[in-house]
Amino acid sequence: MLRLIVARLIGAVPTLFLIVAAAFFLLRLAPGGPFDAERALDPDVAQNLRRIYRLDRPLAEQFWLYLVSLIEGDFGPSLHWRDFSVNELFAKALPVSAALGAEALLAALLIGVALGLAGAGRETGLGARLVDGAAFFGVVLPAFVVAPLLQLGFGLTLHVLPVGGWEGGAWRNQILPVFTLALPQIAIVARLMQEGLRDALALPHIRTLRAFGLPAWHIQAHALRAAVLPALSYLGLAAANVLTGSVVVETIFGIPGMGRYFVDGALGRDYTLVMGTVVIVAALVVFFNLMVDIGYAWLDPRVRDE
Amino acid sequence: MPTEPHLSFRNLSVAYGPSSVVKDVSFTVQRGEVAAVVGESGSGKTQTALAILRLLPAQATPSGAIVFEGEDLLALSARRLDAIRGRRIAFIFQEPMSALDPLFSVGAQIGAILRLRMGLSQSAAAKRAEELLDLVGIPEPARRLRAYPHELSGGQRQRVAIAMAISCGPDLLIADEPTTALDVTVAARILELLMDLKRRLGMALIFISHDLSLVRRFADSVQVMRNGEIVESGPAAEILSAPKQEYTRLLLAAVPEPRQARPVGDAPIVLSARDISMAYRLRGGWLAGKLEIKAVDGVSLTLRKGRTLGIAGESGSGKSTLGRALLKLIPAQGAIIFEGRNLTALDRAEMRPLRRFMQLVFQDPYGSLSPRMRIGDVVSEGLRVHEPALTQEERDRRAARALEEVSLDPDLRRRFPHELSGGQRQRVAIARAMILKPRLVVLDEPTSALDRSVQIEILALLRNLQDAHGLAYIFISHDLAVLRALADEIAVMKDGRIVEQGEARQILEAPRDAYARALVAAAFGGDEV
């Protein structure tokens, strides 16, 4: 088990390196630069700026310098918000986004699994039909439709929840964005659990348990463990989906998270800011996939031995 | 002696919608007896067995009665039934691979039954589980309790399944083809174990099998099933010595005729191979050391036109790997000479024109035909590659002719594989090879997935095709009875090496190597060769 974790961690290093390299060079391929404005800067000023931010060095050297500072944990200065370093910007925004994402994932897991179990009965039963229907809407409705509807309903009509803002993470402000972000994930997890449990109950070794007259709860426990595996492997992907989904949700609800840096940074060619968000997102995705691998190995001895 | 039978089937039928797979089955099982239920695939024997403990799939509807000690199992409440399941009547399934939960250790699975059904404490259950593993002949039982199913061999898994089945001391054991998925030498030992346990624990046994000649060794009574009905039943001695039904006689005689020895002659050599070796590297990652498995280890052989070299061996012996290596489908070391041409140095492009002369027929007639292609296209696909100039009509004509040659209706070309039976599909697979007029055909267990009666037909077909076209066969099989129907020579493989090689008759009658002897004994039961 420990060997698996160490091996995966070491395997993550080249993955992260490739992502950083690809993002770094692709960004430089995009036309324009961080200091372009409506009115062109004085050539000397531009030259000075480029020298200060070391953008006048050869590209390979810039890449090397970036890697070195990255290893030291320094994302560099923001090229757009010139009074702040990327680290300072993230120190404020990351906890907000992390809270939002973690809550959405947790909701997806809890509600999704519960719904999946409820819908795992007979295919024509009421539970199964409800889960089927809910899952369908959850998947097809995009966040930019769900969010305004929720704002209209709960904010403007019922006046029970605020339509936006963060207020330092007040629980009332969190409910709508977390739900919007979690909805498609809830639907997918529910479907995976539902199908996983149905398939598991038809497995030959479940029939073996029935042949021994073992109690229903014992049989359910065996089936559940087999059914969790497909849902678990989806969680890595779900984490990535939540991260990208948060860009839209944070914008709609006006939440001061990482999402806006993604968009603003890319539009303003704020090289260091975009690179910082890319590194953070990539590291999170790698981390969640590692968690999934560990969970999988913990549940399935066949994986453990590979 | 008790007058009332232990278990009796009274007009049992099992229906799936409008079609019945078990029809009006009635028979009884006495206390302590071995009752064999024999039939080919689709005869309804497994459905009959599953009905006893109501383990049939939800869409099946059983009718009639199965009376166990005065109670109808089909009418019992779920609660009363659960009290009988495992405690009084226990089940051993065919597939030891899938019958155990891969996610739980062997000890946890046996322990759960002991705790939940016998009321043992955690520690008492662990101790008893260890005793049970010891009883079914698993070495180091204490250590094995912590093992997961995938860490055990097929034979050991079946032993674990047996340990689970006897854990509550049942009066009746139902074994559904318990040895079919196992190698012959392993199957013989599992059977011995079952019979020994039955004697010692005084259980009755319902033994489901497709193999009447296997059952003859220990059954007290026999039920022969066909198409869901019992066609013949009675004491084993009577049925086996004087079968009344044609079908029973067919099952009994269903060991293919051995091939007559044919003089070697001076037919040209089609294939010769020297020192073929092939190693798999197990992926060990950067922390584990390199681990190499020699699947094939220094094998040499020669095959002449019109003759068959049989390759015998159990699973994992490397026989299939050898077959693929000889056709250069997988990279291997050593020299391969096909019709005087050294293939060793040829690359893929250079091999391609030769491919049509070296064909392969696979074991699984279900998996080897694309389900989305019509039979005619499956059969003629090779022509598209090797004779691209042919017109569509000419290809279709050839496909029809190839199907006729394997005794199939040429009209089947418009059908899809799922509309055909297993035997028909295997004929299609053979037609697909034959349409290219090959000179060497590697047959990899071509009859193993088929019922005996179908096997015999396929073997006769292969023999006729060989005589008509002077084909050279490499015939890979774990089943010596099948092998001797076609092979002129036999090579016995174990752990990637040939342990004995020679004339078929000599290997089957007087094997010198100890392993070859064990294989022959397991295949023919020592009572006939």
Coordinates of C-alpha atoms in Angstrom, one line a residue, chain B residues 71-495:
Chain B
E71 CA -41.7 -29.3 3.4
D72 CA -42.1 -27.8 -0.1
L73 CA -39.1 -25.6 -0.6
L74 CA -40.8 -23.6 -3.4
A75 CA -43.7 -22.7 -1.0
L76 CA -41.7 -22.0 2.1
S77 CA -41.5 -18.5 3.6
A78 CA -38.3 -16.6 2.9
R79 CA -37.4 -16.9 6.6
R80 CA -37.9 -20.6 6.8
L81 CA -36.0 -21.0 3.5
D82 CA -33.0 -19.0 4.9
A83 CA -33.0 -21.4 7.9
I84 CA -32.4 -24.3 5.5
R85 CA -30.0 -22.6 3.1
G86 CA -26.5 -23.4 4.1
R87 CA -27.4 -25.2 7.3
R88 CA -29.3 -28.2 5.8
I89 CA -28.7 -27.8 2.1
A90 CA -25.5 -26.3 0.7
F91 CA -24.4 -25.4 -2.8
I92 CA -21.1 -25.5 -4.6
F93 CA -21.1 -23.5 -7.8
Q94 CA -19.3 -24.2 -11.0
E95 CA -17.1 -21.2 -11.3
P96 CA -14.7 -21.0 -8.3
M97 CA -13.5 -17.7 -9.8
S98 CA -16.7 -15.8 -9.5
A99 CA -18.5 -17.7 -6.7
L100 CA -16.2 -16.1 -4.0
D101 CA -16.3 -12.3 -3.3
P102 CA -13.0 -10.9 -4.7
L103 CA -13.0 -8.0 -2.2
F104 CA -13.1 -10.1 1.0
S105 CA -10.5 -12.5 2.4
V106 CA -11.2 -16.2 2.4
G107 CA -11.3 -16.2 6.2
A108 CA -13.8 -13.3 6.3
Q109 CA -16.1 -15.2 4.0
I110 CA -16.0 -18.5 5.8
G111 CA -16.1 -16.7 9.1
A112 CA -19.2 -14.8 8.2
I113 CA -21.1 -18.0 7.6
L114 CA -19.9 -19.5 10.8
R115 CA -20.8 -16.4 12.8
L116 CA -24.1 -15.6 11.3
R117 CA -25.4 -19.1 10.6
M118 CA -23.8 -21.1 13.4
G119 CA -23.7 -18.4 16.0
L120 CA -20.0 -18.8 16.7
S121 CA -17.9 -16.0 18.2
Q122 CA -15.3 -14.1 16.2
S123 CA -12.5 -16.2 17.6
A124 CA -14.3 -19.5 17.5
A125 CA -15.2 -18.8 13.9
A126 CA -11.6 -18.1 13.0
K127 CA -10.5 -21.3 14.6
R128 CA -13.2 -23.3 13.0
A129 CA -12.4 -21.8 9.6
E130 CA -8.8 -22.8 9.9
E131 CA -9.9 -26.4 10.7
L132 CA -12.2 -26.4 7.7
L133 CA -9.4 -25.3 5.3
D134 CA -7.3 -28.0 6.8
L135 CA -10.1 -30.5 6.2
V136 CA -10.4 -29.6 2.5
G137 CA -6.7 -30.0 2.1
I138 CA -5.4 -26.5 1.9
P139 CA -1.8 -26.3 3.1
E140 CA -0.9 -23.6 5.8
P141 CA -4.6 -23.0 6.6
A142 CA -3.8 -20.2 9.1
R143 CA -2.0 -18.2 6.6
R144 CA -4.5 -18.9 3.8
L145 CA -7.3 -17.4 5.9
R146 CA -5.9 -14.0 5.2
A147 CA -5.6 -14.7 1.4
Y148 CA -8.0 -13.1 -1.1
P149 CA -9.6 -15.3 -3.8
H150 CA -7.3 -13.9 -6.6
E151 CA -4.3 -15.1 -4.6
L152 CA -5.4 -18.7 -4.8
S153 CA -5.3 -21.2 -7.7
G154 CA -8.5 -22.4 -9.3
G155 CA -8.3 -25.7 -7.4
Q156 CA -7.7 -24.0 -4.1
R157 CA -10.6 -21.6 -4.7
Q158 CA -12.8 -24.6 -5.3
R159 CA -11.5 -26.1 -2.1
V160 CA -12.5 -22.9 -0.2
A161 CA -16.0 -23.1 -1.8
I162 CA -16.2 -26.7 -0.5
A163 CA -15.1 -25.6 2.9
M164 CA -17.8 -23.0 3.0
A165 CA -20.4 -25.5 1.8
I166 CA -19.6 -28.0 4.6
S167 CA -19.1 -25.4 7.3
C168 CA -22.6 -25.8 8.7
G169 CA -22.6 -29.6 8.4
P170 CA -25.4 -29.8 5.8
D171 CA -27.3 -33.0 5.1
L172 CA -27.4 -32.4 1.4
L173 CA -24.8 -30.9 -0.9
I174 CA -25.6 -29.7 -4.4
A175 CA -22.5 -29.5 -6.6
D176 CA -23.0 -27.9 -10.0
E177 CA -20.2 -29.0 -12.3
P178 CA -17.7 -28.4 -9.5
T179 CA -14.7 -29.6 -11.5
T180 CA -15.5 -28.4 -15.0
A181 CA -13.6 -25.2 -14.8
L182 CA -10.5 -27.0 -13.4
D183 CA -7.6 -28.7 -15.0
V184 CA -7.9 -32.5 -15.2
T185 CA -5.4 -33.4 -12.6
V186 CA -6.8 -30.8 -10.2
A187 CA -10.4 -31.9 -11.0
A188 CA -9.5 -35.5 -10.1
R189 CA -8.3 -34.4 -6.7
I190 CA -11.3 -32.2 -6.0
L191 CA -13.6 -35.1 -6.8
E192 CA -11.7 -37.4 -4.5
L193 CA -12.1 -34.8 -1.7
L194 CA -15.8 -34.4 -2.3
M195 CA -16.4 -38.2 -2.2
D196 CA -14.2 -38.5 0.9
L197 CA -16.1 -35.7 2.7
K198 CA -19.4 -37.1 1.7
R199 CA -18.5 -40.5 3.2
R200 CA -17.1 -39.0 6.4
L201 CA -19.9 -36.4 7.0
G202 CA -22.7 -38.7 5.8
M203 CA -24.2 -36.2 3.4
A204 CA -26.3 -36.8 0.3
L205 CA -24.9 -35.3 -2.8
I206 CA -26.6 -34.0 -6.0
F207 CA -23.9 -33.9 -8.6
I208 CA -24.6 -31.9 -11.7
S209 CA -22.4 -32.7 -14.7
H210 CA -22.2 -32.8 -18.5
D211 CA -19.9 -35.8 -18.3
L212 CA -21.5 -39.2 -17.9
S213 CA -18.2 -41.0 -17.9
L214 CA -17.1 -38.9 -15.0
V215 CA -20.2 -39.6 -13.0
R216 CA -20.1 -43.4 -13.6
R217 CA -17.3 -43.6 -11.0
F218 CA -19.3 -42.7 -8.0
A219 CA -23.0 -42.0 -8.6
D220 CA -25.7 -44.2 -7.0
S221 CA -28.5 -43.0 -9.2
V222 CA -28.5 -41.1 -12.5
Q223 CA -30.9 -38.7 -14.1
V224 CA -30.3 -38.0 -17.8
M225 CA -31.7 -34.6 -18.9
R226 CA -32.3 -33.3 -22.4
N227 CA -34.1 -30.1 -23.4
G228 CA -35.5 -29.7 -19.9
E229 CA -36.8 -33.2 -19.5
I230 CA -35.6 -36.3 -17.8
V231 CA -35.2 -38.8 -20.6
E232 CA -33.9 -41.7 -18.5
S233 CA -33.4 -42.3 -14.8
G234 CA -32.6 -45.0 -12.4
P235 CA -29.8 -46.7 -10.5
A236 CA -26.4 -45.8 -11.9
A237 CA -25.3 -49.4 -12.5
E238 CA -28.4 -50.1 -14.7
I239 CA -28.2 -46.9 -16.7
L240 CA -24.5 -47.1 -17.3
S241 CA -24.5 -50.8 -18.3
A242 CA -27.7 -51.0 -20.2
P243 CA -28.9 -47.6 -21.3
K244 CA -32.4 -47.7 -22.9
Q245 CA -32.4 -44.3 -24.6
E246 CA -30.4 -43.5 -27.7
Y247 CA -29.4 -40.2 -26.1
T248 CA -27.9 -41.8 -23.1
R249 CA -26.0 -44.2 -25.3
L250 CA -24.7 -41.2 -27.2
L251 CA -23.6 -39.5 -24.0
L252 CA -21.9 -42.7 -22.8
A253 CA -20.2 -43.3 -26.1
A254 CA -19.3 -39.7 -26.4
V255 CA -15.6 -40.1 -26.2
P256 CA -14.3 -39.4 -29.7
E257 CA -12.8 -42.4 -31.6
P258 CA -9.0 -42.5 -31.5
R259 CA -7.3 -41.9 -34.8
Q260 CA -5.7 -44.8 -36.5
A261 CA -2.0 -44.7 -36.6
R262 CA -0.8 -43.5 -40.0
P263 CA 2.7 -44.2 -41.4
V264 CA 4.9 -41.1 -41.4
G265 CA 5.9 -41.5 -45.0
D266 CA 8.1 -38.9 -46.6
A267 CA 5.7 -36.1 -46.9
P268 CA 7.4 -32.7 -47.1
I269 CA 8.1 -30.9 -43.9
V270 CA 5.7 -27.9 -43.5
L271 CA 6.9 -26.4 -40.3
S272 CA 9.9 -26.9 -38.2
A273 CA 10.8 -24.9 -35.2
R274 CA 14.0 -24.9 -33.1
D275 CA 14.5 -23.6 -29.6
I276 CA 11.4 -21.5 -29.4
S277 CA 11.4 -19.4 -26.2
M278 CA 9.1 -16.7 -25.1
A279 CA 9.2 -14.8 -21.8
Y280 CA 6.7 -12.4 -20.3
R281 CA 8.0 -9.7 -18.1
L282 CA 5.7 -9.2 -15.2
R283 CA 5.3 -5.5 -14.6
G284 CA 6.9 -5.0 -11.3
G285 CA 7.3 -1.3 -11.2
W286 CA 10.5 0.5 -10.3
L287 CA 10.6 -0.8 -6.7
A288 CA 10.0 -4.5 -7.4
G289 CA 12.7 -6.5 -9.1
K290 CA 12.3 -7.8 -12.6
L291 CA 10.3 -11.0 -12.8
E292 CA 10.3 -13.0 -15.9
I293 CA 7.9 -15.8 -16.6
K294 CA 9.1 -18.2 -19.3
A295 CA 5.8 -19.1 -21.0
V296 CA 7.7 -21.1 -23.6
D297 CA 11.1 -22.5 -22.9
G298 CA 13.3 -24.1 -25.6
V299 CA 10.7 -25.9 -27.7
S300 CA 11.6 -27.7 -30.9
L301 CA 9.2 -29.5 -33.2
T302 CA 8.7 -30.7 -36.8
L303 CA 5.4 -31.1 -38.7
R304 CA 4.9 -32.8 -42.0
K305 CA 2.2 -32.2 -44.7
G306 CA -1.1 -33.9 -43.9
R307 CA -0.2 -34.7 -40.3
T308 CA -1.3 -33.5 -36.9
L309 CA 0.9 -32.6 -34.0
G310 CA -1.1 -32.5 -30.8
I311 CA 0.0 -30.2 -28.0
A312 CA -1.3 -31.3 -24.6
G313 CA -1.0 -29.5 -21.3
E314 CA -3.0 -27.8 -18.5
S315 CA -3.7 -24.1 -18.2
G316 CA -0.6 -22.1 -17.9
S317 CA 1.6 -24.7 -19.6
G318 CA 2.4 -22.3 -22.4
K319 CA 0.6 -24.3 -25.2
S320 CA -1.4 -21.4 -26.5
T321 CA 1.6 -19.1 -26.3
L322 CA 3.6 -21.6 -28.3
G323 CA 0.8 -21.8 -31.0
R324 CA 0.9 -18.0 -31.4
A325 CA 4.7 -17.9 -31.4
L326 CA 4.8 -20.5 -34.2
L327 CA 2.7 -18.2 -36.4
K328 CA 4.8 -15.2 -35.4
L329 CA 1.8 -13.5 -33.9
I330 CA 3.8 -12.8 -30.8
P331 CA 7.6 -12.2 -30.8
A332 CA 9.6 -15.1 -29.7
Q333 CA 13.2 -16.3 -29.8
G334 CA 14.3 -19.3 -31.9
A335 CA 14.1 -20.3 -35.6
I336 CA 10.8 -21.0 -37.4
I337 CA 11.0 -22.6 -40.9
F338 CA 7.8 -22.7 -42.9
E339 CA 7.9 -24.7 -46.2
G340 CA 11.7 -24.3 -46.4
R341 CA 11.6 -20.5 -45.7
N342 CA 13.1 -19.1 -42.6
L343 CA 10.6 -16.8 -41.0
T344 CA 12.8 -15.7 -38.2
A345 CA 14.0 -12.4 -39.8
L346 CA 10.8 -11.5 -41.6
D347 CA 9.0 -8.3 -40.4
R348 CA 5.3 -7.8 -40.5
A349 CA 5.1 -6.6 -44.1
E350 CA 7.2 -9.6 -45.3
M351 CA 5.0 -12.0 -43.3
R352 CA 1.7 -10.7 -44.7
P353 CA 1.7 -12.7 -48.0
L354 CA 2.6 -15.9 -46.0
R355 CA -0.2 -15.3 -43.5
R356 CA -2.9 -16.8 -45.7
F357 CA -1.1 -20.2 -45.6
M358 CA -0.9 -20.2 -41.8
Q359 CA -4.3 -19.9 -40.2
L360 CA -5.6 -20.0 -36.6
V361 CA -8.8 -21.3 -35.1
F362 CA -9.7 -20.1 -31.6
Q363 CA -11.3 -21.8 -28.7
D364 CA -14.2 -19.4 -28.1
P365 CA -16.7 -19.5 -31.0
Y366 CA -18.6 -16.7 -29.1
G367 CA -15.7 -14.3 -28.8
S368 CA -13.9 -14.9 -32.0
L369 CA -16.6 -13.8 -34.5
S370 CA -17.4 -10.2 -34.7
P371 CA -21.1 -9.8 -33.5
R372 CA -21.7 -7.0 -35.9
M373 CA -20.7 -8.7 -39.1
R374 CA -22.7 -11.1 -41.2
I375 CA -21.4 -14.6 -41.5
G376 CA -20.6 -14.2 -45.2
D377 CA -18.5 -11.2 -44.4
V378 CA -16.8 -12.9 -41.5
V379 CA -15.8 -15.9 -43.7
S380 CA -14.6 -13.9 -46.7
E381 CA -12.9 -11.1 -44.8
G382 CA -9.4 -12.7 -45.3
L383 CA -10.0 -12.6 -49.1
R384 CA -10.2 -8.8 -49.0
V385 CA -6.6 -8.7 -47.8
H386 CA -5.1 -11.6 -49.7
E387 CA -7.0 -11.4 -53.0
P388 CA -8.1 -7.8 -53.2
A389 CA -8.8 -8.2 -56.9
L390 CA -11.8 -10.4 -56.3
T391 CA -15.2 -8.9 -57.0
Q392 CA -18.0 -8.8 -54.4
E393 CA -19.9 -11.6 -56.2
E394 CA -16.8 -13.8 -56.4
R395 CA -16.1 -13.4 -52.7
D396 CA -19.7 -14.2 -51.9
R397 CA -19.5 -17.3 -54.1
R398 CA -16.3 -18.4 -52.3
A399 CA -17.9 -17.8 -48.9
A400 CA -20.9 -20.0 -49.9
R401 CA -18.5 -22.7 -51.0
A402 CA -16.5 -22.5 -47.8
L403 CA -19.6 -22.8 -45.7
E404 CA -20.7 -25.9 -47.8
E405 CA -17.3 -27.4 -47.2
V406 CA -17.9 -27.2 -43.4
S407 CA -21.4 -28.7 -43.8
L408 CA -23.2 -25.5 -43.2
D409 CA -26.2 -24.1 -45.2
P410 CA -24.7 -21.5 -47.5
D411 CA -27.8 -19.3 -46.8
L412 CA -26.3 -18.7 -43.3
R413 CA -24.1 -16.1 -44.9
R414 CA -26.8 -13.5 -44.5
R415 CA -27.1 -14.2 -40.8
F416 CA -25.3 -12.8 -37.7
P417 CA -23.2 -14.9 -35.3
H418 CA -25.6 -14.7 -32.4
E419 CA -28.2 -16.5 -34.5
L420 CA -26.0 -19.6 -34.6
S421 CA -25.3 -22.4 -32.1
G422 CA -21.8 -22.9 -30.6
G423 CA -21.1 -25.8 -33.0
Q424 CA -22.2 -23.8 -36.0
R425 CA -20.1 -20.9 -35.0
Q426 CA -17.0 -23.0 -34.7
R427 CA -17.7 -24.3 -38.2
V428 CA -17.8 -20.7 -39.4
A429 CA -14.5 -20.1 -37.7
I430 CA -13.1 -23.1 -39.5
A431 CA -14.6 -22.0 -42.8
R432 CA -12.9 -18.6 -42.3
A433 CA -9.6 -20.3 -42.1
M434 CA -10.2 -22.7 -44.9
I435 CA -11.3 -20.1 -47.5
L436 CA -7.7 -19.0 -47.8
K437 CA -6.5 -22.5 -48.7
P438 CA -4.0 -22.6 -45.9
R439 CA -1.3 -25.3 -45.6
L440 CA -0.9 -25.0 -41.8
V441 CA -3.7 -24.5 -39.3
V442 CA -3.2 -24.0 -35.6
L443 CA -6.3 -25.2 -33.7
D444 CA -6.3 -23.7 -30.3
E445 CA -8.7 -25.7 -28.2
P446 CA -11.3 -25.6 -31.0
T447 CA -13.7 -28.0 -29.3
S448 CA -13.3 -27.1 -25.6
A449 CA -16.3 -24.8 -25.4
L450 CA -18.6 -27.4 -27.1
D451 CA -20.7 -30.3 -25.9
R452 CA -19.2 -33.7 -26.4
S453 CA -21.7 -34.7 -29.1
V454 CA -20.8 -31.5 -31.0
Q455 CA -17.1 -32.0 -30.4
I456 CA -17.3 -35.4 -32.2
E457 CA -18.8 -33.7 -35.3
I458 CA -16.3 -31.0 -35.3
L459 CA -13.4 -33.4 -35.0
A460 CA -14.8 -35.5 -37.9
L461 CA -15.0 -32.3 -40.0
L462 CA -11.4 -31.4 -39.2
R463 CA -10.3 -34.9 -40.1
N464 CA -12.1 -34.8 -43.4
L465 CA -10.7 -31.4 -44.3
Q466 CA -7.2 -32.6 -43.5
D467 CA -7.5 -35.6 -45.7
A468 CA -9.0 -33.6 -48.5
H469 CA -6.4 -30.8 -48.6
G470 CA -3.4 -32.4 -47.0
L471 CA -3.4 -29.8 -44.2
A472 CA -0.9 -29.8 -41.4
Y473 CA -2.5 -29.2 -38.0
I474 CA -1.1 -28.1 -34.7
F475 CA -3.9 -29.1 -32.4
I476 CA -3.7 -27.6 -28.9
S477 CA -5.9 -29.1 -26.3
H478 CA -6.0 -29.8 -22.6
D479 CA -8.3 -32.8 -23.3
L480 CA -6.4 -36.0 -24.2
A481 CA -9.6 -37.7 -25.3
V482 CA -10.1 -35.1 -27.9
L483 CA -6.5 -34.9 -28.8
R484 CA -6.2 -38.6 -29.6
A485 CA -9.0 -38.3 -32.1
L486 CA -6.9 -36.1 -34.4
A487 CA -3.2 -36.3 -33.4
D488 CA -0.6 -38.4 -35.0
E489 CA 2.0 -37.2 -32.6
I490 CA 1.6 -35.6 -29.2
A491 CA 3.8 -33.3 -27.3
V492 CA 3.0 -32.9 -23.6
M493 CA 3.8 -29.4 -22.2
K494 CA 4.4 -28.3 -18.6
D495 CA 5.7 -25.0 -17.5

